[in-house]
Amino acid sequence: MIRIIFIFIVLLASVLLGIFLQKDPGYVLITLNKWTIETTLWVAIIGFIVAFFAMYFFTSLLSWVLGLPGAWKRWLAKRRVRKARAKTRQGLIEFSEGHWQNAKNHLIKALPGTDTPLLNYLTAARAAQELGDYKLRDDYLRDAQQSMPEAKIAVELTQAQLQLANQQWEQALATLKHLQDLAPNHPYVLKLLSKLYEQVRDWPQLIALLPELRRHQVITGADYLRLQQHAYLEALLDSIKHNHPDAVDEFFTTRPKALAYNPEIIAVYSHYLLKQERNSEAETLLRRTLVKQFNEELISLYGQTKDAKLKFAEEQLNDHPHSSALLLCLGRLSKTKNLWGKARSYFEKSIQLSPSPEAYLELGTLLEHLNDREQASEAFHQGLLLITKNSRPTLRSN
């Protein structure tokens, strides 16, 4: 609408100007040195307009001609970028498909014109690792760092990932320690460190790292509890293996509250106490833990403790009448107190619920002690059958 009004005004002005010039065409005289130009105002205006457009066209043409070299360079640059992007896309597709050599070649060839050199170098480094060329991998990582110095953390994280995948533990540790200096609370650095310590079985270092993992929510919930339990359990086993009694006891007593009644850790430490003939300590620990939470392995261990209390074990039967491990424990405790009939009954009930070589062995030993050799032989035979059945290899049918 505005354009229509504007055009109407221009046309109206042109008509009025034409009428005015028709009545009085005016007179224009231009003198330059010996040259003199005389004309009407109307012709002068038209000449001025023609001259203006001619000059505008000439300057535009001159500007276009002078700009041709720059335009050519820009066109070539855009063409290089397009080709580089196409090669980069092709390289990324080939990398995803597992064509490592082709992917590496396309990504590197795209470098002169690419606007993503960091991506090209890092992906090419991964491809080089898949090809087993670790020197070339490190060269690409170094080039990636030089192409974008501000991406140092990203480059070194990739380097650490590749070193971990290639089981280069010492190099990975050095890289991750350097990353910790650059970014002390970086979640992914902490996560990779935890994986490294777990792989090399450096349990003290992993345990020391656990608070940082929780504080920065690198691992949370059930995953954190599993990692914590695994680290403390393996550290306890290593300490026992190296036979340092004071260190074992100190480590066990300083375990976190979350693991105070952990069945696996309690079982390992109880085994250790029994081997050390510290039966009273083992009995107290097992009993207190079983009061908190019943566990089949722990009640079985309790039955092997010399200081175990038959009355306490019988009280557990009220809440766990169908536990074969508890019945086996009761049979063993009754046997140590020469309660032969009660022991036999418990062993037989345990076998009825869940037959096990241990229960058959205990029953056979008891029957042998009672001079019932035929029944004892049958119990030993059944126990042996269970052992051979569990260890028999499975044959595949074609």
Coordinates of C-alpha atoms in Angstrom, one line a residue, residues 207-208 210-211 225 227-233 236 249-262 265-266:
I207 CA 39.1 -46.2 48.3
A208 CA 40.8 -42.8 48.7
L210 CA 35.5 -42.8 46.7
P211 CA 34.6 -39.6 48.6
L225 CA 27.5 -48.9 47.0
L227 CA 31.9 -50.1 43.9
Q228 CA 32.5 -49.2 47.6
Q229 CA 31.8 -52.8 48.7
H230 CA 34.0 -54.2 45.9
A231 CA 36.9 -52.0 46.7
Y232 CA 36.8 -52.7 50.5
L233 CA 36.3 -56.4 50.0
L236 CA 40.6 -56.8 52.7
D249 CA 42.3 -55.7 61.9
E250 CA 42.8 -52.0 61.5
F251 CA 41.4 -52.0 58.0
F252 CA 38.3 -54.0 59.1
T253 CA 37.6 -51.7 62.1
T254 CA 37.9 -48.5 60.0
R255 CA 35.4 -49.7 57.3
P256 CA 32.6 -47.2 56.6
K257 CA 29.2 -47.5 58.4
A258 CA 27.5 -48.5 55.2
L259 CA 29.6 -51.7 55.2
A260 CA 29.4 -52.4 58.9
Y261 CA 27.2 -55.4 58.4
N262 CA 28.0 -56.3 54.8
I265 CA 33.1 -58.5 54.2
I266 CA 31.9 -60.1 57.4

